Short mmCIF file of C-alpha atoms (C1' of nucleotides) in Angstrom, two decimals:
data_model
loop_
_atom_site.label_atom_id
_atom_site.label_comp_id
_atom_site.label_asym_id
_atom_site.label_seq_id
_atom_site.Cartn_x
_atom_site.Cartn_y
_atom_site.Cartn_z
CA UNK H 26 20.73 -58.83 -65.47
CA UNK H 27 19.64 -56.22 -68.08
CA UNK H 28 16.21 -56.26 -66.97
CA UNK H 29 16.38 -55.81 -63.56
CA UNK H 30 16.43 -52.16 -63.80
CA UNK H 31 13.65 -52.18 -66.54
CA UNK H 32 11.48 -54.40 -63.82
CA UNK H 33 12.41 -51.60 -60.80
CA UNK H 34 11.18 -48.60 -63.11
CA UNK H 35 7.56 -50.53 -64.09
CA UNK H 36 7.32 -51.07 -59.90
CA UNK H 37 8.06 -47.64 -59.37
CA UNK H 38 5.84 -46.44 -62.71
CA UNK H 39 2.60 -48.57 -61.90
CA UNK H 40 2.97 -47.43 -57.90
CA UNK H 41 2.76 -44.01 -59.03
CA UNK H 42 0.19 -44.60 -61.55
CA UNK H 43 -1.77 -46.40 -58.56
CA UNK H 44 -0.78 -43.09 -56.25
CA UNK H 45 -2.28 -40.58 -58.39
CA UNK H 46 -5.05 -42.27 -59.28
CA UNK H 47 -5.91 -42.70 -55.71
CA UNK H 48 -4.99 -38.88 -55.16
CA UNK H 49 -7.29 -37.87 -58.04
CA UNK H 50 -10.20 -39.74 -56.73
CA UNK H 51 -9.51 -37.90 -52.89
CA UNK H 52 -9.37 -34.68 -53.85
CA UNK H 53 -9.45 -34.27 -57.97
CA UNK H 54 -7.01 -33.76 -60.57
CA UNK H 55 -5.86 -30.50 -58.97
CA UNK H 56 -5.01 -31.74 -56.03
CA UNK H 57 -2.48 -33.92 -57.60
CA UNK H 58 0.87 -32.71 -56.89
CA UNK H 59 4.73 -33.72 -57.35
CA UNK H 60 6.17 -33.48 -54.16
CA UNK H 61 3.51 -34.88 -52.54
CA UNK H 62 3.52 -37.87 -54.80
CA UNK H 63 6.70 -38.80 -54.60
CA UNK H 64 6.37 -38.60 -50.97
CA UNK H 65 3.94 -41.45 -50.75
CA UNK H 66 5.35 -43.20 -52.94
CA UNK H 67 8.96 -42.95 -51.13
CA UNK H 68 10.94 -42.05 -53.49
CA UNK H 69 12.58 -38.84 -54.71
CA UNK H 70 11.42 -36.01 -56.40
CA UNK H 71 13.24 -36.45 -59.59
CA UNK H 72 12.45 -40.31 -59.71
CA UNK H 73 8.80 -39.49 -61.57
CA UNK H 74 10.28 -37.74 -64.19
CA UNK H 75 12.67 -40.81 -65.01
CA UNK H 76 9.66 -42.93 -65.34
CA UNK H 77 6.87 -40.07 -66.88
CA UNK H 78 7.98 -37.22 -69.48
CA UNK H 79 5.88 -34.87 -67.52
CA UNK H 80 2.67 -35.21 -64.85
CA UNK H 81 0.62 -34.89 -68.10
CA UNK H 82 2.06 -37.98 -68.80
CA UNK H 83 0.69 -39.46 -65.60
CA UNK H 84 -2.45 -38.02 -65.67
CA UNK H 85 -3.02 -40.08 -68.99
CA UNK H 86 -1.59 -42.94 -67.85
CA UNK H 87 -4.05 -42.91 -65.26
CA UNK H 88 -7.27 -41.73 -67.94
CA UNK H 89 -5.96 -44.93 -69.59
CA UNK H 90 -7.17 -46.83 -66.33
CA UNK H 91 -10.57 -44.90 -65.97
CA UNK H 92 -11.59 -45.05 -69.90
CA UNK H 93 -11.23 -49.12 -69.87
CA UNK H 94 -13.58 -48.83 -66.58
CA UNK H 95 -15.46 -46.89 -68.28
CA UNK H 96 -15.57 -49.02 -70.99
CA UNK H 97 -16.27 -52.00 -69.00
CA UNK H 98 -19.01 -50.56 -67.19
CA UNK H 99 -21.31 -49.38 -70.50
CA UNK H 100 -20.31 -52.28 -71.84
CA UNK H 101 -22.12 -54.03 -69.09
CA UNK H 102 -24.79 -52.16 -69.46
CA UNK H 103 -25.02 -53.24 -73.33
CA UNK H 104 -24.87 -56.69 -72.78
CA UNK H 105 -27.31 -56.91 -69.96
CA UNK H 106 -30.06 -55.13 -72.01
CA UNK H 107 -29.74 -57.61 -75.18
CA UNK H 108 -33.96 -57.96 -74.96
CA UNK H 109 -34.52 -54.02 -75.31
CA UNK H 110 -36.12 -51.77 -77.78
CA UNK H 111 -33.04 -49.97 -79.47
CA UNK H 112 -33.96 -46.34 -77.33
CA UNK H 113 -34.23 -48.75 -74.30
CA UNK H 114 -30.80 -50.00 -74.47
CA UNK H 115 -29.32 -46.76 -75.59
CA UNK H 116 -31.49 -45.16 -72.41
CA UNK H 117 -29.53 -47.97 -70.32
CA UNK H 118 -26.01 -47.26 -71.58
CA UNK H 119 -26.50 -43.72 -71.03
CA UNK H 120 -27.47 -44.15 -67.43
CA UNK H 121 -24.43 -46.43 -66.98
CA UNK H 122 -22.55 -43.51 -68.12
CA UNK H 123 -23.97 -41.44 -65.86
CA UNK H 124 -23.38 -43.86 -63.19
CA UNK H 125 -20.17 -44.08 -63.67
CA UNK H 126 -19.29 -40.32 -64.08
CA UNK H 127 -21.49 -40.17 -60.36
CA UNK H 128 -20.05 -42.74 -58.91
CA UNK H 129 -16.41 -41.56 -60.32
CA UNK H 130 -16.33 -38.00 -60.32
CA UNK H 131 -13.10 -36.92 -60.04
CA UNK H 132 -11.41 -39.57 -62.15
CA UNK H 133 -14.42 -39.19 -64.55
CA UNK H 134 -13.23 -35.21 -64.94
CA UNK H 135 -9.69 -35.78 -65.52
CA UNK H 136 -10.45 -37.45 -68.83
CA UNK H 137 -11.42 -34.00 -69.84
CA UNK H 138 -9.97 -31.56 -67.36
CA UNK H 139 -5.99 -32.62 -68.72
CA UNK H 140 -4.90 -30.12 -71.06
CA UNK H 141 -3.28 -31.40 -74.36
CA UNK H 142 -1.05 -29.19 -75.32
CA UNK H 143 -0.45 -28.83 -79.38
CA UNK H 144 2.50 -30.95 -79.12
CA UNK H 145 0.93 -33.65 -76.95
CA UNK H 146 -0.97 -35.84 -79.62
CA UNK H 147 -3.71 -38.03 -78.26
CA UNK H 148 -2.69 -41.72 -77.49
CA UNK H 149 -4.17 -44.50 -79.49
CA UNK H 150 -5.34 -46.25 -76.88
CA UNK H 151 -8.04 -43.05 -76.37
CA UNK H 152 -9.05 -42.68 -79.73
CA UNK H 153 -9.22 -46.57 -80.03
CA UNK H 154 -11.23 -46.66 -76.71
CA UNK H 155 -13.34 -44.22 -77.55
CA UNK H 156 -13.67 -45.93 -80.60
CA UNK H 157 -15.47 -49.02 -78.93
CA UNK H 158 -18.13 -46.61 -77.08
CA UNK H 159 -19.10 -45.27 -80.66
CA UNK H 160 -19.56 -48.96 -81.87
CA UNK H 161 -21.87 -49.94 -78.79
CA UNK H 162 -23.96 -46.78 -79.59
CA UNK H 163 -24.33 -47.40 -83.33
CA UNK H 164 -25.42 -50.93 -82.96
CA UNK H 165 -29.07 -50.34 -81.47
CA UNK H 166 -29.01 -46.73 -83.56
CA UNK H 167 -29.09 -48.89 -86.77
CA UNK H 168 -32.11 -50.63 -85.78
CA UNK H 169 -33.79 -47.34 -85.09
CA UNK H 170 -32.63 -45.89 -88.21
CA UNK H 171 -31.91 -49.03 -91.08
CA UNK H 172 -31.91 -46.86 -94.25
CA UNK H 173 -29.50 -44.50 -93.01
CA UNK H 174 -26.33 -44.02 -94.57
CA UNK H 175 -22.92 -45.62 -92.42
CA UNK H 176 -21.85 -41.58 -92.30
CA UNK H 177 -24.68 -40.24 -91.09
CA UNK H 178 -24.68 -42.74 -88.20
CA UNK H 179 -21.13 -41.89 -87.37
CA UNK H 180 -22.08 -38.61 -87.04
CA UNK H 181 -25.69 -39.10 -85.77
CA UNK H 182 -23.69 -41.46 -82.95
CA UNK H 183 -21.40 -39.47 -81.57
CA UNK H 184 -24.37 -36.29 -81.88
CA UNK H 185 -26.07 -38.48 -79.45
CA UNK H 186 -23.09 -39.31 -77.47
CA UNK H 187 -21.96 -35.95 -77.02
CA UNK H 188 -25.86 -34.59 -75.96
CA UNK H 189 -25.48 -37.38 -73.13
CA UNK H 190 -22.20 -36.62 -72.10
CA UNK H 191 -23.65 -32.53 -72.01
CA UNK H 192 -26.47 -33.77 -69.95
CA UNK H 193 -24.09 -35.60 -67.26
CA UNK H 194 -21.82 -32.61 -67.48
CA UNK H 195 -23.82 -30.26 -66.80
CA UNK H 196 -26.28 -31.76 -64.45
CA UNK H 197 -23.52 -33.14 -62.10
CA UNK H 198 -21.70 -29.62 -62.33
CA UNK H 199 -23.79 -28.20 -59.42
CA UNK H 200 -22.89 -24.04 -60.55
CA UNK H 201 -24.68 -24.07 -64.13
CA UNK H 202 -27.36 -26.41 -63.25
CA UNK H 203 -26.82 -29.10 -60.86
CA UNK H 204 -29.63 -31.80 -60.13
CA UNK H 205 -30.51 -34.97 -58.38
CA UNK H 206 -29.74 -37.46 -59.44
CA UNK H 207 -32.99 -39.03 -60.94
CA UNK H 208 -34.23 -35.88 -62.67
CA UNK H 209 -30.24 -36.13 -64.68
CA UNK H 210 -31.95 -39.75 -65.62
CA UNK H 211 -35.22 -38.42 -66.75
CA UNK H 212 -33.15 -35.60 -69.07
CA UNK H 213 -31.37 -38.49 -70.85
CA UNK H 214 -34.81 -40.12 -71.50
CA UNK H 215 -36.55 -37.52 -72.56
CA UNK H 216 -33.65 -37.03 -74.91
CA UNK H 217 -33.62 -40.22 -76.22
CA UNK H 218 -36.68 -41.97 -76.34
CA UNK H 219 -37.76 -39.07 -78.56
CA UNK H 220 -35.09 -40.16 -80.82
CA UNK H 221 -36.89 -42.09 -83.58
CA UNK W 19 -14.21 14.91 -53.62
CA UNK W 20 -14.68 11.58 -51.86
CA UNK W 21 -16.16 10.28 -55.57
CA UNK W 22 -12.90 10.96 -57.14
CA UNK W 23 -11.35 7.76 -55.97
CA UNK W 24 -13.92 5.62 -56.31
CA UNK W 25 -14.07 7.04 -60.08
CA UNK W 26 -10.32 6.13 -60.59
CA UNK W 27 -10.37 2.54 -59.35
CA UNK W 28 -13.88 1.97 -61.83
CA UNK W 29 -12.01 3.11 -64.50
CA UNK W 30 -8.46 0.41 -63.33
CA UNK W 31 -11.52 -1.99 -63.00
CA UNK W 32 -12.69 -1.50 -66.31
CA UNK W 33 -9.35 -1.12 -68.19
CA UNK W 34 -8.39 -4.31 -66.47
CA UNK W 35 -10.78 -6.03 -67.76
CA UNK W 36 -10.72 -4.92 -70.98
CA UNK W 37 -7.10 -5.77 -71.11
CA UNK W 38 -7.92 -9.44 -69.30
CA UNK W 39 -11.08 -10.00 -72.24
CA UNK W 40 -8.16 -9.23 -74.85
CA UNK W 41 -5.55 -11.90 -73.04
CA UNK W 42 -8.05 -14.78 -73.33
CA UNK W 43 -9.22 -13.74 -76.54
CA UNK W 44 -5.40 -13.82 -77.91
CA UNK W 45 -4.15 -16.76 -75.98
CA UNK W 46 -6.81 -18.20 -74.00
CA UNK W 47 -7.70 -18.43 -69.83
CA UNK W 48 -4.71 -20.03 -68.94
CA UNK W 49 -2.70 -17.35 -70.60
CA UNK W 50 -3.94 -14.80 -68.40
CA UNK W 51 -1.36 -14.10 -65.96
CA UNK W 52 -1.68 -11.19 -63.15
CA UNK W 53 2.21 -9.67 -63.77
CA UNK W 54 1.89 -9.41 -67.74
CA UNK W 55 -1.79 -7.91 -66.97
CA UNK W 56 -0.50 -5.34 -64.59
CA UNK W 57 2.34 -4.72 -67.00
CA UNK W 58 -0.40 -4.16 -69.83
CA UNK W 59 -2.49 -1.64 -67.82
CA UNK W 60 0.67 0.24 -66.92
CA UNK W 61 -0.44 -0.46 -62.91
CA UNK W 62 1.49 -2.36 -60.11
CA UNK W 63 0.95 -6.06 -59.57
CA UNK W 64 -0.60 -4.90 -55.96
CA UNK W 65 -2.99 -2.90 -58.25
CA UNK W 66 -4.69 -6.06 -59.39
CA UNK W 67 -5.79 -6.66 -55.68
CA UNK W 68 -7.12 -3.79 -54.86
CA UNK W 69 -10.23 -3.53 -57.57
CA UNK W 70 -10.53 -7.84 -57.47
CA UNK W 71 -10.37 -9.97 -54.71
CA UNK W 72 -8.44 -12.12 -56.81
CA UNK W 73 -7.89 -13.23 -60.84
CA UNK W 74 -10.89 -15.68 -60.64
CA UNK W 75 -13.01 -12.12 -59.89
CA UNK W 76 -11.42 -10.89 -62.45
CA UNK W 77 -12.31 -13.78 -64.99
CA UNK W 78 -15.52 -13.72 -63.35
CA UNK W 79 -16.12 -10.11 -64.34
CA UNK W 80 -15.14 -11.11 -68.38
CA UNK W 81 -17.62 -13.93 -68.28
CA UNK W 82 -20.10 -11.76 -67.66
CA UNK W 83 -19.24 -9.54 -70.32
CA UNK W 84 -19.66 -12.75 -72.49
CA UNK W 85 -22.54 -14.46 -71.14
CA UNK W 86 -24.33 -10.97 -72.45
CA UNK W 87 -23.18 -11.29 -75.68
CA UNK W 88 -23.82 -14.75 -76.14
CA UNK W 89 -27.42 -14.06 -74.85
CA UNK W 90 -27.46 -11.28 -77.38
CA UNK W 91 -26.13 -13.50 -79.86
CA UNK W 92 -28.71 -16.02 -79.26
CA UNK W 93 -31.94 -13.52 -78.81
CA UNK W 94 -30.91 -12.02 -82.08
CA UNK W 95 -31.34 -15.36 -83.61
CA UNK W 96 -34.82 -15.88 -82.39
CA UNK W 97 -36.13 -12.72 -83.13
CA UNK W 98 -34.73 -13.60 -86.48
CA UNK W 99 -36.68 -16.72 -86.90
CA UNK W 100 -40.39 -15.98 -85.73
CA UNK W 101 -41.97 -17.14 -88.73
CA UNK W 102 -39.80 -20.77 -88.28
CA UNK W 103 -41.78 -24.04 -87.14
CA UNK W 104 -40.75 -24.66 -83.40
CA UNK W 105 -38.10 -26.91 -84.32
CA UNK W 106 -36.52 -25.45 -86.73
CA UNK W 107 -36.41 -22.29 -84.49
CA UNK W 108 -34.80 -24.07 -81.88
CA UNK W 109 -32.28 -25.59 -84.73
CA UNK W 110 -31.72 -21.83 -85.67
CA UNK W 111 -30.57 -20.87 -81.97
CA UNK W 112 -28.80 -23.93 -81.70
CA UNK W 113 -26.76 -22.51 -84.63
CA UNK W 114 -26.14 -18.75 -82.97
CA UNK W 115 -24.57 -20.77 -79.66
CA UNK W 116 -22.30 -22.61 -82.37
CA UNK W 117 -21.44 -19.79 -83.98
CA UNK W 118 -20.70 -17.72 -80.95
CA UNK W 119 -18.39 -20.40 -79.69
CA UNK W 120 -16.57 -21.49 -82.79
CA UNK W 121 -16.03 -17.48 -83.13
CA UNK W 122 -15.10 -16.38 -79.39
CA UNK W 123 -13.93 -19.81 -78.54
CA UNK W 124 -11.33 -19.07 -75.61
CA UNK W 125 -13.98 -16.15 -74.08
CA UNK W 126 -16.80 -19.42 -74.34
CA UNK W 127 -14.65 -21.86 -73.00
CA UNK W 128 -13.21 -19.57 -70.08
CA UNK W 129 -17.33 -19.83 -69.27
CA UNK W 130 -16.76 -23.20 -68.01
CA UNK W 131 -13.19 -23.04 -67.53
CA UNK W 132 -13.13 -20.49 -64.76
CA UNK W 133 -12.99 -22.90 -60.92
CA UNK W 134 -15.71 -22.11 -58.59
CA UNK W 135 -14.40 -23.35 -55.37
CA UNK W 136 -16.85 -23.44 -52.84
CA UNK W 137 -16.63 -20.76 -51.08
CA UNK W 138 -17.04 -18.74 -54.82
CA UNK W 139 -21.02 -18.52 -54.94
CA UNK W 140 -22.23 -17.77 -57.99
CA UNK W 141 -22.60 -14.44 -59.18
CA UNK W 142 -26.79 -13.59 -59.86
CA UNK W 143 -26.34 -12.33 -63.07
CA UNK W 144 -24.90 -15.82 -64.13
CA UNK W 145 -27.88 -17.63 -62.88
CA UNK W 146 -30.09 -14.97 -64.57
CA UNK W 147 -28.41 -14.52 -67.19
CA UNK W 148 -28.39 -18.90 -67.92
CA UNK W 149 -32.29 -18.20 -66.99
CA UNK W 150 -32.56 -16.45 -69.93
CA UNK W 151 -31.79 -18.62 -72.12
CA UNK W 152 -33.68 -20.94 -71.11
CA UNK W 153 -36.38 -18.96 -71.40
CA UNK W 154 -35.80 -18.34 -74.92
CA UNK W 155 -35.23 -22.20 -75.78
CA UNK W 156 -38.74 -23.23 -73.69
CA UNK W 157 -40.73 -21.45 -75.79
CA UNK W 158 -41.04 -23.38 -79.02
CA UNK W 159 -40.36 -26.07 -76.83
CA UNK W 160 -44.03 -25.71 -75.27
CA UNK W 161 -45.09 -25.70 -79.01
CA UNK W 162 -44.00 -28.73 -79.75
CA UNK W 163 -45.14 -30.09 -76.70
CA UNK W 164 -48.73 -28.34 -75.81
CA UNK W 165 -49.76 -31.08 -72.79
CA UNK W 166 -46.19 -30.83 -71.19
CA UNK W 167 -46.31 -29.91 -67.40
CA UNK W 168 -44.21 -26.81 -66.66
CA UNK W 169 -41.87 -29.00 -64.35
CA UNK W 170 -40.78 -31.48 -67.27
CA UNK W 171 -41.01 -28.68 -69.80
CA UNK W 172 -38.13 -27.15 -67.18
CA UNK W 173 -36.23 -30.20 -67.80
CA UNK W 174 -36.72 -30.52 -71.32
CA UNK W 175 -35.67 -27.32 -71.50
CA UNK W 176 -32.30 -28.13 -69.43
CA UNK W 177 -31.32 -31.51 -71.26
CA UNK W 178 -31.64 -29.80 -74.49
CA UNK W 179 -29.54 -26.92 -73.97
CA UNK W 180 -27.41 -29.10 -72.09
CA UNK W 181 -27.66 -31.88 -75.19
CA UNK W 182 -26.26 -29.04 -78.06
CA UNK W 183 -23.62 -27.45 -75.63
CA UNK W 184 -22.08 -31.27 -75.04
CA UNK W 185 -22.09 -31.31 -79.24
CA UNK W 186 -20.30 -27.84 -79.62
CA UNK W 187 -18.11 -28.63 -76.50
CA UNK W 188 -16.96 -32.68 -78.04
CA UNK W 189 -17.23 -30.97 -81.40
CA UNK W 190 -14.45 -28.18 -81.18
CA UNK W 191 -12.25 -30.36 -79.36
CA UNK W 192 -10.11 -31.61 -81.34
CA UNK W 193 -8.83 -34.48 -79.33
CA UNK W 194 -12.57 -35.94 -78.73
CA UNK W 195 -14.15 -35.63 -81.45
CA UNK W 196 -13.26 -32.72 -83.26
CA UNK W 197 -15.17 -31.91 -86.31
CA UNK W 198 -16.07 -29.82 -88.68
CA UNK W 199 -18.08 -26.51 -88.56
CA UNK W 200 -21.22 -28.10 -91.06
CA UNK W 201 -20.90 -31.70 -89.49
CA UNK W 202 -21.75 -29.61 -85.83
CA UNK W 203 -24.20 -28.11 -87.44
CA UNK W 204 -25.53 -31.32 -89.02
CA UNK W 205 -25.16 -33.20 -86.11
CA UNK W 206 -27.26 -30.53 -83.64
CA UNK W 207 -29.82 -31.04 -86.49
CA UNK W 208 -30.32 -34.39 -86.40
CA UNK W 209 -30.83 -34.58 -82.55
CA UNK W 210 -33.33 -31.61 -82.45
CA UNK W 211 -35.17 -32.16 -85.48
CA UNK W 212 -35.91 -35.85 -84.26
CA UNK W 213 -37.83 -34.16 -80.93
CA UNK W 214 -41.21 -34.30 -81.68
"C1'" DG A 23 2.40 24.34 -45.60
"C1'" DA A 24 2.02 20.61 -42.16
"C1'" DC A 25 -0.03 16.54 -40.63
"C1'" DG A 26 -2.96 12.44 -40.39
"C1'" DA A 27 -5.33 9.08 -43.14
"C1'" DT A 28 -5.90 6.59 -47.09
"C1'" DT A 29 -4.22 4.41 -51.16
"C1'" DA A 30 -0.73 2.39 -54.28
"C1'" DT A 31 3.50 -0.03 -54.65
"C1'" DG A 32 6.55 -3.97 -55.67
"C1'" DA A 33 9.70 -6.83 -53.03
"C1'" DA A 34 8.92 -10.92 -50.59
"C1'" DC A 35 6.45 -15.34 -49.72
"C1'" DG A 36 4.83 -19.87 -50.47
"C1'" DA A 37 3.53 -23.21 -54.05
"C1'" DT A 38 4.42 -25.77 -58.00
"C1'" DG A 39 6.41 -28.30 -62.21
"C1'" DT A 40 10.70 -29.19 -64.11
"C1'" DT A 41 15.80 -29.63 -64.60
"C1'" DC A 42 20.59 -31.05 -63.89
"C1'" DA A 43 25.17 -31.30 -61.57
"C1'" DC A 44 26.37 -34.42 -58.37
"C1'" DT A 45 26.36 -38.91 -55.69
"C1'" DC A 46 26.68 -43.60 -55.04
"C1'" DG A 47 26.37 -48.37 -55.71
"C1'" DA A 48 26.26 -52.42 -58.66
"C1'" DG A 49 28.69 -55.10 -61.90
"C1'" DA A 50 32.93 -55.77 -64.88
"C1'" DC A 51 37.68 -56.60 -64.82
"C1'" DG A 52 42.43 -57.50 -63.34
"C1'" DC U 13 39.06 -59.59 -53.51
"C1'" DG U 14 39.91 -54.90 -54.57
"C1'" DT U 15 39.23 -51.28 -57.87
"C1'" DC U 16 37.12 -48.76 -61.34
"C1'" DT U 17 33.58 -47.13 -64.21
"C1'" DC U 18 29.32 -45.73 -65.74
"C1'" DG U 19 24.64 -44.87 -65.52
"C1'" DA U 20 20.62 -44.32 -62.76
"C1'" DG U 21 18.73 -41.88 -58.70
"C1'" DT U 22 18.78 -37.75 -56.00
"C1'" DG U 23 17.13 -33.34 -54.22
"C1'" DA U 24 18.69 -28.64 -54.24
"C1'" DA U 25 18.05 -25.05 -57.43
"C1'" DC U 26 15.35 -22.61 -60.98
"C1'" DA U 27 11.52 -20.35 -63.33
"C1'" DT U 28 6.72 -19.02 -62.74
"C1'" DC U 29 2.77 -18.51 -60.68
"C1'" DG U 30 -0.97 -15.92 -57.43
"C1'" DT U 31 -1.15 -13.41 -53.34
"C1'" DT U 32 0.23 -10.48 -49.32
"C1'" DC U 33 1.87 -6.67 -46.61
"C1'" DA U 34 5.27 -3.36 -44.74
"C1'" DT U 35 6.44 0.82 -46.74
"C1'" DA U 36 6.14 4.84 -49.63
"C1'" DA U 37 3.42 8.12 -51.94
"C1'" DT U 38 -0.60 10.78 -52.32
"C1'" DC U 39 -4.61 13.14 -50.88
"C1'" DG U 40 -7.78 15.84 -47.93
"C1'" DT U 41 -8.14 19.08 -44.29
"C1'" DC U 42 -6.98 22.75 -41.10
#
DNA sequence: GACGATTATGAACGATGTTCACTCGAGACG
DNA sequence: CGTCTCGAGTGAACATCGTTCATAATCGTC
């Protein structure tokens, strides 16, 4: 059987995927190592790098996982707040993203924290997926703003993406200038709502 | 002379980091590696160790240097812009952070870069030094909002530094959303000159 | 100039990611 | 059923790190 070995190295691929991602949320992406990996996952050393060109490689595999929950979970958000004035439901989706980077931490950091080295290019599936946040944040940005042009609301979407992602960045980073929780929720309102 | 010694290991301490500002500059943080560094400043490795506790002091130490000159940076701006409606003054310093970090872009990101691990407290002069920025950004910001308690002027203040350093941080990275130097400026525009 | 104390040195240590010469077992073939 | 082959799996070895510490060099003092 040809496949048989091509079934044993997607076990062995997906148990490591599962591995690190479970590493990553105990003690962060730094704390994800080789040896240790292959340890729990019984197997040798060697055996990652037959299934992963590097642990870059892994670490994506694994951002791959945490952008679709990521995904999911805004997208929840979205659909749940269909009634809303447009800087309601972009107030909501923002505070599912915050949730999420809370709740998720240290798998929320590794999307960012993985260096991409010049020769690395970015997969599709994270320019695609990231893709899918910008349309969710255009929609109710639209309604705010009908006459403007479709360029300016790229860029005016991903300028307010990128303030809420600063917000959450910064305010769950407790050395620059960590906060509770709720006060990181009143930041993205104040941000937002102010947006018209 | 009991001084003499202590004026010899200022001057290692200040030669290494001169030579460790240069490193990051040329090839960025994680380029910075203690052997070549000793090698540079014509020391032994052991050297290193006996001015810094260890390299994150060390990178600790540059940061400072930069945090001043960002401050700088930013100051000069709005001392530039008195005359400037409040919004278009904070648009202006906005700009000077952009600028700094499109320009010094591996000393900015080794800012952020640098792991604090717990036991790492942060310096004073980086909280004092962040305090003064804010400082300098909550000033038009009271303008523009007269009635504003001093407590959610404070947070204001912190979500909308926060907001334009998550645009210049998604904005120079390429694999985000990388973009180019006008469309950052553009897009910092849009979110502040919506505030009102 | 000799001696004790202090400082600088760089080989050694422990991690870590990555590689590659070898091993070994499954399937093909006689 | 025995043998043979070939490729996948193995883990010891390698290259690099930051960091330490026994030892050597240097300095201050009498």
């Amino acid at each position: 059987m040809a496949g048989k070995v091509e079934a044993r190295r997607a076990a062995l691929r997906e148990k490591l995927i599962e591995l690190a991602e479970a590493q990553i949320v105990a003690g962060g992406l730094s704390s994800l190592k080789a040896r240790q990996l292959a340890q729990d996952a019984g197997c040798a050393l060697g055996a990652i790098y037959t299934v992963f060109d590097d642990m870059t490689a892994l670490v994506l595999a694994v951002n791959g996982r945490t952008f679709q929950a990521l995904g999911q979970a805004v997208r929840a958000s979205f659909e749940g707040a269909e009634g809303l004035a447009p800087n309601d439901r972009l107030i909501v989706m923002s505070n599912a993203y915050l949730s999420f980077a809370a709740e998720h931490t240290h798998l929320w950091r590794a999307l960012f924290d993985v260096e991409m080295s010049t020769d690395h290019n970015v997969p599709d599936w994270y320019m695609s997926a990231l893709g899918g946040l910008f349309a969710l944040i255009s929609q109710p940005l639209s309604q705010i703003f009908p006459e403007m042009e479709a360029e300016e609301l790229s860029l005016m979407t991903r300028a307010l993406f990128s303030s809420v992602h600063g917000i959450v960045l910064l305010g769950l980073e407790n050395r620059i200038s960590g906060v509770p929780r709720d006060q990181i929720e009143v930041m993205i309102a104040q941000v937002l709502s102010h947006i018209r």
